[in-house]
């Protein structure tokens, strides 16, 4: 069922206008995903065998002695210690991959849903370049030992400032796009994108202000830290992932989203409850009981938006599951949407004090975070890339078989990883 | 757009597996035909719309149960929304204050168990909730309308008179610190229990530089029995006739 010719022309214009900035975001994001995954692999090995790579020193030095000054091997070994490579992994995948790929998708979705060609494409591209400059400097600082040691905010203030500036440009651009949209219904994906682009600079700015520039005193810093740490996932990656799922699922199968009321309800419930969740990272910490309790309650309340969104997605898909066989986009996105439900319900249960006593500070938490950021967010973003890139470049994917292999290796890999980490975490706790 | 990429053969084979030609290559295809390449734009489905299905009753039920659970959990472990209570298992405000005080002021557990300190903390809450709207947080009252509690004879002179006044209220003209007030003080006999009334009486006798002694819940209980026959608010003359301390037998 093709749309009519005027619509198709409009979409083609929008896609053409997005080509450079969105591809810039996608390409750099994939680069950082590869780098970040490599960091993660090294960190994982190092955790079990701290001498990993260091054992290769004699071989490395004989290899490098002809090309590089003395001390190079020692420098490499120092850079790759667990204490440096672990934050480098987190920052490379969170700020290098997840954020830019989400921005790329958000930029494209905004242009599509506002139904106007991208305004100020140079500004968006400049923001992308700026972001990557920040990333290179930041990862360099982390590997050379300059981490601030604050989880999720390891980058020193001057790097945070570059990222903040780049993000602020995108946010301002999004408002401008929204103001100049073609009249008509404002689709649910647009709410999520606008909200995410508003929330994140606020979160990032406030957290950096209160932790690095004008440090709050004592345990308040921990509150700010986890307020930011959890909201970065909940009020930034989650809305972008949901915005993409809300667009891609009905788009690919060609029928409306099940219920506007569920969309609206899910959105506001997420906005209301997610912002309180951070405190559940500090259960047992030296903080007033009410703060921890209210964050646990809010974590459990997250069941509401999650169930609402899950039902909305499921009822949209109902009767169209056979499309999964043909559409890689849909396969990735539906896998991600299901993982969102799973990860969120797991997260709600983990907030309980009794379970938290066992799982906190173990691999169980690591399993949970990968279920959220990989099985949910990253899989949806992969699906979006498979949908968007051919439209931007006017070329089709080279091999359908490779896409299939990509999906199944990802799916098996992440399921195995999460299961093993969860079981290991419970034993550990 | 005009260039024609050559598809690799394995990708072409993939497409022969598809049974439903209508669903062919929704996101991708390996066509060498220029028209078909443009179809990739045309074959795209309409932009998503939103349906109008109402929210089902079952879902509303699930939401209700979740909210109910949240309320119960919050009520059980709320820690009185007190910045000094660190132990979520503290059952009541006073027990919480004792635990919180013990954790907060480490090394001074004796101070936390002092009943007067506990009463002052409770008294402040009772005062803020019930009294401060007229007598003000500063205890200074409002000129011409509500008499002050700071350095007031009614508060400091006689324990019996103060508790009688709190239990049954007062009305008509009264002279406090040289100024005449003509208002009505409500009776608190039913709203406040012995512990709360003792706490608030102790609080106003010791706050703002007042130097009266504490009043115990037992004393309030005794006063309740003593003044039980009083059915309406006192006037000034009746109050001034009540004097002396409350002696618990």
XYZ file of C-alpha atoms in Angstrom:
678
model
C 0.000 0.000 0.000
C 2.102 2.934 -1.182
C 1.339 6.386 0.163
C 0.265 8.898 -2.435
C 2.863 10.543 -4.629
C 2.902 13.921 -2.837
C 3.569 12.211 0.490
C 6.326 10.128 -1.030
C 7.946 13.209 -2.538
C 7.794 14.991 0.796
C 9.405 12.050 2.545
C 12.127 11.834 -0.079
C 12.936 15.519 0.426
C 13.066 15.071 4.172
C 15.329 12.053 3.840
C 17.672 13.825 1.443
C 17.996 16.778 3.803
C 18.911 14.457 6.685
C 21.595 12.587 4.826
C 24.799 14.239 6.018
C 24.053 14.971 9.685
C 22.240 11.725 10.422
C 24.876 9.601 8.674
C 27.539 11.476 10.616
C 25.854 10.530 13.871
C 25.317 6.921 12.796
C 28.835 6.389 11.486
C 30.537 7.851 14.545
C 28.172 5.949 16.826
C 29.046 2.646 15.183
C 32.740 3.500 15.474
C 32.369 4.091 19.215
C 30.255 0.955 19.588
C 33.090 -1.135 18.171
C 35.700 0.658 20.288
C 33.520 0.531 23.392
C 32.759 -3.155 22.969
C 36.461 -3.844 22.644
C 37.048 -1.885 25.864
C 34.320 -3.920 27.522
C 35.890 -7.170 26.391
C 39.295 -6.136 27.734
C 37.727 -4.980 31.009
C 35.942 -8.295 31.370
C 39.124 -10.272 30.769
C 41.067 -8.035 33.122
C 38.561 -8.630 35.900
C 39.328 -12.352 35.795
C 42.954 -12.166 34.820
C 44.586 -8.846 35.709
C 47.713 -9.917 33.825
C 45.860 -10.188 30.521
C 47.787 -8.202 27.846
C 50.521 -7.483 30.393
C 51.588 -11.096 29.788
C 52.190 -10.129 26.194
C 54.623 -7.355 27.160
C 57.855 -9.094 26.079
C 56.377 -9.910 22.698
C 54.867 -6.422 22.334
C 58.092 -4.650 23.251
C 60.128 -6.659 20.781
C 57.516 -5.772 18.193
C 57.399 -2.068 19.034
C 61.030 -1.310 19.899
C 61.868 -0.411 16.302
C 59.010 2.038 15.811
C 58.299 3.738 19.103
C 60.149 5.373 21.990
C 60.914 3.463 25.165
C 58.093 3.189 27.634
C 55.368 2.693 25.048
C 54.511 -0.776 26.288
C 54.315 0.434 29.890
C 52.014 3.222 28.761
C 49.731 0.763 26.990
C 49.666 -1.522 29.994
C 48.808 1.362 32.305
C 46.030 2.571 30.027
C 44.429 -0.835 29.876
C 44.223 -1.553 33.604
C 40.719 -2.346 34.816
C 40.346 0.936 36.668
C 40.790 2.879 33.423
C 39.344 0.561 30.816
C 36.089 -0.003 32.676
C 35.003 3.680 32.760
C 36.334 3.985 29.195
C 33.977 1.159 28.203
C 30.987 2.759 29.921
C 31.619 6.183 28.462
C 32.428 4.926 24.965
C 29.193 2.957 24.688
C 26.960 5.377 26.617
C 28.209 8.700 25.280
C 29.939 7.475 22.132
C 27.394 4.981 20.810
C 24.066 5.273 22.580
C 23.774 9.045 22.695
C 24.800 9.856 19.085
C 22.826 7.017 17.532
C 19.810 8.175 19.516
C 20.402 11.728 18.360
C 20.663 10.567 14.752
C 17.371 8.709 15.018
C 15.786 11.643 16.868
C 16.900 14.104 14.192
C 15.483 11.941 11.418
C 12.246 11.220 13.285
C 11.757 14.905 14.086
C 12.180 15.853 10.444
C 9.872 13.052 9.312
C 7.180 13.737 11.893
C 7.330 17.534 11.593
C 7.139 16.878 7.835
C 9.655 19.560 6.961
C 13.145 19.142 5.490
C 15.869 19.457 8.083
C 16.441 23.072 9.039
C 20.027 24.181 9.688
C 21.677 20.874 8.677
C 25.082 22.503 9.197
C 24.251 23.214 12.828
C 23.297 19.595 13.423
C 26.449 18.362 11.705
C 28.535 20.797 13.733
C 26.981 19.448 16.913
C 27.908 15.942 15.772
C 31.508 16.921 15.104
C 31.722 18.741 18.419
C 30.324 15.710 20.241
C 32.967 13.454 18.705
C 35.769 15.864 19.563
C 34.521 15.701 23.138
C 34.484 11.913 22.973
C 38.047 11.606 21.682
C 39.389 14.001 24.305
C 37.313 12.360 27.020
C 38.326 8.778 26.268
C 41.945 9.941 25.999
C 41.688 11.511 29.445
C 40.123 8.380 30.929
C 42.787 6.079 29.485
C 45.542 8.339 30.775
C 44.082 8.166 34.267
C 42.173 11.443 34.471
C 38.808 10.013 35.485
C 36.790 11.905 38.078
C 35.892 8.514 39.622
C 32.191 9.382 39.629
C 30.187 6.730 37.835
C 28.479 8.013 34.674
C 30.289 11.342 35.076
C 33.882 10.210 34.677
C 34.661 12.873 32.088
C 36.365 15.952 33.541
C 34.336 19.197 33.481
C 35.860 20.624 30.295
C 34.871 17.504 28.352
C 31.396 17.540 29.884
C 31.113 21.119 28.744
C 31.837 20.196 25.120
C 29.210 17.457 25.223
C 26.738 19.767 26.917
C 27.274 22.442 24.291
C 26.792 19.968 21.455
C 23.648 18.664 23.072
C 22.281 22.129 23.701
C 22.642 22.881 19.972
C 20.549 19.820 19.102
C 17.930 20.704 21.698
C 17.581 24.235 20.389
C 17.411 22.861 16.857
C 14.635 20.447 17.880
C 12.567 23.273 19.330
C 13.048 25.219 16.103
C 11.964 22.207 14.038
C 8.938 21.727 16.236
C 7.931 25.365 15.904
C 8.163 25.120 12.111
C 6.357 21.788 11.774
C 3.541 21.335 9.313
C 0.177 21.590 11.055
C -1.475 18.370 12.109
C -1.442 15.762 14.837
C 1.640 15.702 17.076
C 2.622 12.047 17.162
C 3.630 10.263 20.378
C 7.233 9.821 19.189
C 7.567 13.587 19.056
C 6.536 13.940 22.693
C 9.199 11.492 23.734
C 11.896 13.124 21.631
C 11.059 16.639 22.774
C 10.981 15.460 26.378
C 14.296 13.628 26.080
C 15.980 16.592 24.443
C 14.687 18.825 27.214
C 15.457 16.466 30.110
C 18.993 15.472 29.243
C 20.709 18.896 29.147
C 18.930 19.667 32.404
C 20.159 16.447 34.006
C 23.648 16.653 32.624
C 24.038 20.334 33.448
C 22.677 20.018 36.973
C 24.679 16.906 37.787
C 27.939 18.401 36.549
C 27.198 21.623 38.382
C 26.432 19.957 41.710
C 29.178 17.362 41.587
C 32.078 19.001 39.820
C 31.749 22.766 39.634
C 30.057 23.620 42.937
C 30.297 20.270 44.707
C 27.451 19.427 47.053
C 28.551 18.246 50.476
C 28.804 14.669 51.673
C 26.163 12.119 50.894
C 24.148 14.659 48.895
C 26.724 14.127 46.151
C 25.784 10.467 46.021
C 22.124 11.410 45.681
C 22.892 13.751 42.789
C 25.149 11.135 41.231
C 22.466 8.454 41.110
C 19.690 10.882 40.363
C 21.688 11.606 37.238
C 22.910 8.048 36.636
C 19.469 6.537 36.577
C 17.755 9.418 34.841
C 20.306 9.319 32.025
C 18.882 5.866 31.306
C 15.286 6.543 32.203
C 14.681 10.047 30.939
C 17.102 10.048 28.052
C 17.791 6.661 26.487
C 14.401 5.202 27.339
C 12.283 7.949 25.733
C 14.449 7.840 22.597
C 14.097 4.055 22.394
C 10.353 4.298 22.935
C 10.007 7.116 20.408
C 11.699 4.914 17.819
C 9.589 1.867 18.716
C 6.399 3.913 18.596
C 7.340 5.028 15.090
C 8.805 1.869 13.623
C 6.262 -0.734 14.714
C 3.157 0.904 13.205
C 5.192 2.216 10.283
C 6.505 -1.135 9.165
C 3.266 -3.053 9.599
C 1.174 -0.163 8.285
C -1.537 0.158 10.892
C -2.217 2.717 13.613
C -0.871 2.489 17.149
C -3.477 0.661 19.247
C -4.522 3.478 21.563
C -3.775 7.168 21.869
C -4.940 7.075 25.483
C -2.430 4.400 26.398
C 0.338 6.369 24.648
C -0.492 9.528 26.576
C -0.922 7.715 29.867
C 2.339 5.816 29.451
C 4.224 8.989 28.612
C 3.092 10.974 31.623
C 3.428 8.063 34.013
C 7.018 7.609 32.834
C 7.720 11.307 33.279
C 6.215 11.271 36.765
C 7.779 8.121 38.181
C 11.131 7.640 36.472
C 12.705 10.777 37.850
C 12.472 9.398 41.417
C 14.191 6.105 40.747
C 17.836 6.981 41.312
C 17.678 6.550 45.083
C 17.331 2.788 44.783
C 21.036 2.633 43.970
C 21.710 3.858 47.496
C 19.672 1.364 49.533
C 21.517 0.765 52.766
C 23.466 3.987 52.337
C 23.621 6.769 54.906
C 20.511 8.585 53.700
C 17.154 9.437 55.256
C 14.708 6.535 55.103
C 12.018 8.496 53.297
C 14.295 9.232 50.345
C 15.147 5.594 49.768
C 11.577 4.456 50.362
C 10.084 6.939 47.939
C 12.571 5.916 45.251
C 11.648 2.255 45.808
C 7.966 3.115 45.543
C 8.610 5.095 42.349
C 10.601 2.163 40.945
C 7.658 -0.131 41.566
C 5.284 2.457 40.106
C 7.301 2.179 36.875
C 5.300 -1.013 36.355
C 2.438 1.249 35.267
C 4.010 3.006 32.256
C 5.855 -0.167 31.290
C 2.758 -2.360 31.255
C 0.771 0.358 29.499
C 3.430 0.758 26.800
C 3.860 -3.003 26.431
C 0.131 -3.495 25.916
C 0.048 -0.650 23.434
C 2.896 -2.161 21.403
C 1.575 -5.702 21.665
C -1.942 -4.814 20.570
C -0.488 -2.895 17.625
C 1.534 -5.943 16.608
C -1.296 -8.413 17.204
C -2.140 -10.285 14.034
C 0.960 -8.984 12.251
C 3.659 -11.131 13.780
C 4.320 -12.809 10.437
C 5.903 -9.534 9.251
C 8.758 -10.297 11.662
C 9.917 -12.944 9.216
C 10.541 -10.427 6.474
C 11.414 -7.187 8.162
C 14.731 -6.950 9.972
C 13.739 -3.526 11.293
C 10.657 -4.906 12.933
C 12.500 -7.915 14.281
C 15.103 -5.746 16.008
C 12.548 -3.229 17.264
C 10.128 -5.815 18.621
C 12.971 -7.655 20.323
C 13.966 -4.322 21.880
C 10.437 -3.447 22.944
C 9.993 -6.833 24.622
C 13.334 -6.433 26.361
C 12.170 -3.038 27.609
C 9.254 -4.671 29.391
C 11.487 -7.363 30.796
C 14.286 -5.024 31.877
C 11.876 -2.601 33.524
C 9.956 -5.219 35.455
C 13.252 -6.734 36.557
C 14.392 -3.274 37.621
C 11.247 -2.747 39.682
C 11.798 -6.027 41.489
C 15.474 -5.203 42.107
C 14.470 -2.049 43.940
C 13.037 -4.061 46.840
C 15.269 -3.967 49.874
C 15.200 -7.735 50.355
C 16.285 -8.582 46.804
C 18.627 -5.623 46.658
C 20.541 -6.952 49.676
C 21.472 -9.962 47.559
C 21.980 -8.462 44.116
C 23.483 -5.025 44.761
C 27.180 -4.698 43.883
C 27.112 -8.038 42.026
C 27.115 -9.090 38.370
C 23.318 -9.223 38.593
C 23.210 -5.436 38.261
C 25.587 -5.593 35.305
C 23.261 -8.112 33.673
C 20.325 -5.793 34.259
C 22.063 -2.751 32.809
C 23.008 -4.667 29.665
C 19.473 -5.974 29.334
C 18.335 -2.355 29.354
C 20.991 -0.653 27.301
C 21.748 -3.469 24.895
C 18.741 -5.761 24.538
C 16.300 -2.860 24.661
C 17.960 0.335 23.486
C 20.699 -0.883 21.186
C 18.507 -3.452 19.444
C 15.872 -0.810 18.696
C 18.579 1.496 17.372
C 19.925 -1.285 15.127
C 16.418 -1.714 13.763
C 16.183 2.015 13.082
C 19.518 2.044 11.306
C 18.333 -0.781 9.055
C 15.262 1.254 8.205
C 16.754 4.728 7.893
C 20.099 4.261 6.157
C 18.770 2.888 2.840
C 16.396 5.833 2.655
C 19.143 8.360 3.302
C 21.609 6.873 0.858
C 19.224 5.635 -1.814
C 20.940 2.267 -1.705
C 19.790 -1.039 -0.316
C 21.636 -3.212 2.188
C 24.171 -5.394 0.482
C 23.271 -8.690 2.093
C 20.086 -9.824 3.752
C 21.901 -12.849 5.111
C 24.361 -10.698 7.029
C 21.454 -8.843 8.606
C 20.001 -12.138 9.718
C 23.315 -13.221 11.162
C 23.593 -9.869 12.916
C 20.194 -10.270 14.518
C 20.630 -13.805 15.720
C 24.162 -13.352 17.052
C 23.028 -10.233 18.905
C 19.942 -11.943 20.265
C 21.698 -15.114 21.389
C 24.672 -13.165 22.695
C 22.727 -10.764 24.843
C 20.352 -13.418 26.201
C 23.262 -15.658 27.149
C 25.174 -12.756 28.664
C 22.262 -11.537 30.776
C 21.327 -15.020 31.975
C 24.879 -15.917 32.932
C 25.503 -12.607 34.665
C 22.221 -12.907 36.572
C 22.893 -16.411 37.814
C 26.480 -15.486 38.615
C 25.295 -12.372 40.420
C 22.911 -14.283 42.665
C 25.638 -16.791 43.541
C 28.010 -13.891 44.179
C 25.487 -12.147 46.444
C 19.795 7.063 -7.599
C 20.426 6.296 -11.257
C 23.332 3.949 -10.576
C 22.359 0.347 -10.342
C 24.130 -1.612 -7.610
C 24.699 -5.236 -8.453
C 23.128 -7.441 -5.839
C 25.158 -10.311 -4.495
C 23.613 -13.612 -5.219
C 23.101 -14.714 -1.616
C 20.868 -11.752 -0.940
C 18.827 -12.496 -4.007
C 18.388 -16.042 -2.796
C 17.025 -14.778 0.485
C 14.109 -13.298 -1.312
C 13.079 -16.453 -2.977
C 12.250 -17.816 0.443
C 9.503 -15.260 0.893
C 6.040 -16.596 0.376
C 3.964 -13.446 0.447
C 4.842 -11.171 -2.477
C 2.850 -8.299 -0.935
C 5.313 -8.159 1.940
C 8.394 -8.240 -0.249
C 11.337 -6.197 0.952
C 9.570 -3.882 3.286
C 12.807 -2.295 4.428
C 15.253 -3.413 1.827
C 15.439 -5.069 -1.531
C 18.130 -6.045 -3.913
C 16.508 -4.951 -7.139
C 18.564 -3.861 -10.121
C 15.599 -2.150 -11.671
C 15.546 1.663 -11.418
C 11.783 1.723 -11.107
C 11.942 -0.734 -8.289
C 14.553 1.362 -6.506
C 12.171 4.238 -6.542
C 9.538 1.912 -5.265
C 11.485 1.787 -2.033
C 10.065 5.226 -1.471
C 6.651 4.464 -2.826
C 6.205 1.138 -1.070
C 6.674 2.798 2.315
C 3.549 2.626 4.406
C 1.746 5.733 5.602
C 3.153 7.552 8.579
C 1.845 6.130 11.831
C -1.485 7.275 13.206
C -2.959 6.721 16.609
C -5.993 4.566 17.326
C -8.644 5.495 19.860
C -9.053 2.267 21.803
C -10.108 2.974 25.396
C -8.055 1.738 28.337
C -9.335 -1.682 29.390
C -10.784 -2.310 32.841
C -8.237 -5.019 33.568
C -5.420 -2.559 32.938
C -7.076 0.019 35.180
C -7.277 -2.715 37.801
C -3.560 -3.479 37.468
C -2.754 0.210 37.770
C -4.983 0.499 40.831
C -3.338 -2.453 42.556
C 0.118 -1.056 41.811
C -0.811 2.338 43.232
C -2.362 0.704 46.293
C 0.798 -1.284 46.869
C 2.911 1.861 46.505
C 0.777 3.658 49.075
C 1.024 0.819 51.578
C 4.781 0.492 51.138
C 5.264 4.224 51.516
C 3.068 4.288 54.618
C 5.008 1.409 56.151
C 8.529 2.689 55.502
C 8.123 6.438 55.098
C 10.406 7.371 57.995
C 8.049 10.283 58.786
C 9.660 12.213 55.886
C 12.157 13.207 58.545
C 15.708 14.004 57.500
C 17.003 12.549 60.758
C 15.360 9.136 60.492
C 17.670 6.682 58.753
C 16.008 3.441 59.738
C 12.976 2.703 57.574
C 11.711 0.152 60.111
C 10.982 2.855 62.713
C 7.279 2.325 63.422
C 6.192 5.634 64.931
C 7.387 9.199 64.932
C 8.647 9.021 68.520
C 10.344 5.658 68.063
C 11.821 6.986 64.832
C 13.067 10.105 66.545
C 14.770 7.930 69.132
C 16.391 5.715 66.516
C 17.235 8.625 64.277
C 18.666 10.624 67.142
C 20.773 7.641 68.112
C 22.107 7.247 64.581
C 22.475 10.956 63.915
C 24.087 12.005 67.157
C 26.349 9.010 67.520
C 27.931 8.773 70.945
C 25.050 10.567 72.656
C 22.387 7.863 73.031
C 21.389 9.266 76.433
C 20.180 12.476 74.796
C 18.067 10.531 72.329
C 16.244 8.670 75.070
C 15.520 11.804 77.147
C 11.678 11.931 77.288
C 11.663 15.739 77.373
C 13.712 15.941 74.145
C 11.369 13.445 72.509
C 8.339 15.403 73.760
C 9.769 18.660 72.425
C 10.170 17.108 68.975
C 6.610 15.777 68.960
C 5.346 19.009 70.529
C 6.830 21.049 67.729
C 4.996 18.938 65.159
C 1.695 19.227 67.054
C 2.197 22.952 67.456
C 3.004 23.502 63.785
C -0.005 21.496 62.691
C -2.599 22.920 65.102
C -1.518 26.118 66.867
C 0.831 28.050 64.637
C -1.899 29.314 62.319
C -3.126 31.651 65.119
C -0.291 31.945 67.632
C 2.343 31.960 64.838
C 5.534 29.944 64.580
C 7.220 32.598 66.698
C 4.639 32.222 69.496
C 4.032 35.968 69.298
C 0.383 35.683 68.212
C -1.115 38.520 66.177
C -1.618 41.996 67.617
C -5.247 42.584 68.649
C -6.393 39.148 67.483
C -4.475 36.219 68.969
C -2.587 36.543 72.272
C 1.136 35.738 72.448
C 2.442 32.604 74.186
C 5.910 34.033 74.789
C 6.266 35.015 78.464
C 2.483 34.645 78.911
C 1.158 33.943 82.417
C -1.447 31.575 81.034
C 1.346 29.403 79.666
C 3.901 29.653 82.438
C 2.150 30.359 85.755
C -0.070 27.339 86.463
C 0.050 23.853 84.958
C -3.606 23.262 85.893
C -4.793 26.461 84.241
C -2.843 25.792 81.034
C -4.141 22.240 80.608
C -7.711 23.278 81.490
C -7.479 25.966 78.826
C -6.100 23.529 76.253
C -8.736 20.889 77.067
C -11.843 23.036 76.937
C -10.887 26.303 75.198
C -11.746 29.884 76.173
C -13.886 32.739 74.930
C -14.753 36.335 75.772
C -12.375 39.207 76.618
C -9.032 38.178 78.148
C -6.091 40.317 79.220
C -2.702 38.952 78.225
C 0.481 40.942 78.970
C -1.580 44.150 79.346
C -3.536 43.855 76.064
C -7.184 42.822 75.836
C -8.084 40.119 73.308
C -11.685 39.192 72.512
C -11.627 35.924 70.573
C -12.229 32.221 70.980
C -9.730 29.452 71.678
C -11.077 26.062 70.516
C -11.211 23.010 72.817
C -8.565 20.338 72.080
C -9.980 17.698 74.392
C -10.965 15.387 71.560
C -8.341 16.149 68.908
C -5.198 15.608 70.995
C -4.401 12.566 73.124
C -2.552 12.797 76.448
C 0.858 12.331 74.890
C 0.305 14.961 72.198
C -1.173 17.495 74.603
C 1.643 16.966 77.109
C 4.158 17.358 74.302
C 2.696 20.579 72.947
C 2.318 22.040 76.450
C 5.937 21.172 77.210
C 6.979 22.670 73.897
C 5.272 26.061 74.426
C 6.569 26.239 78.009
C 10.175 25.760 76.876
C 10.376 27.307 73.421
C 11.119 30.968 72.563
C 12.957 31.562 75.848
C 10.038 30.383 78.016
C 11.310 28.582 81.094
C 8.383 26.509 82.387
C 8.822 22.897 83.471
C 7.745 19.950 81.336
C 4.270 18.425 81.585
C 3.811 14.647 81.425
C 1.049 12.630 79.732
C 0.060 11.364 83.218
C -0.557 14.948 84.327
C -2.766 15.582 81.301
C -4.707 12.389 82.053
C -5.262 13.536 85.636
C -6.418 16.969 84.421
C -8.868 15.339 82.031
C -10.517 13.573 84.976
C -10.438 16.668 87.147
C -12.031 18.992 84.569
C -14.344 16.386 83.019
C -17.463 18.202 84.213
C -16.630 21.311 82.152
C -18.806 21.222 79.014
C -18.129 24.601 77.376
C -15.283 27.080 76.947
C -13.985 28.959 80.009
C -14.184 32.733 80.446
C -11.362 34.800 81.922
C -12.660 34.787 85.505
C -13.103 31.005 85.565
C -9.597 30.456 84.216
C -7.988 32.796 86.726
C -9.709 30.846 89.506
C -7.804 27.697 88.464
C -4.303 27.693 89.880
C -1.423 25.564 91.025
C 0.391 22.465 89.694
C -1.162 19.152 88.639
C -0.357 16.482 91.170
C -0.562 12.929 89.902
C -1.722 10.565 92.607
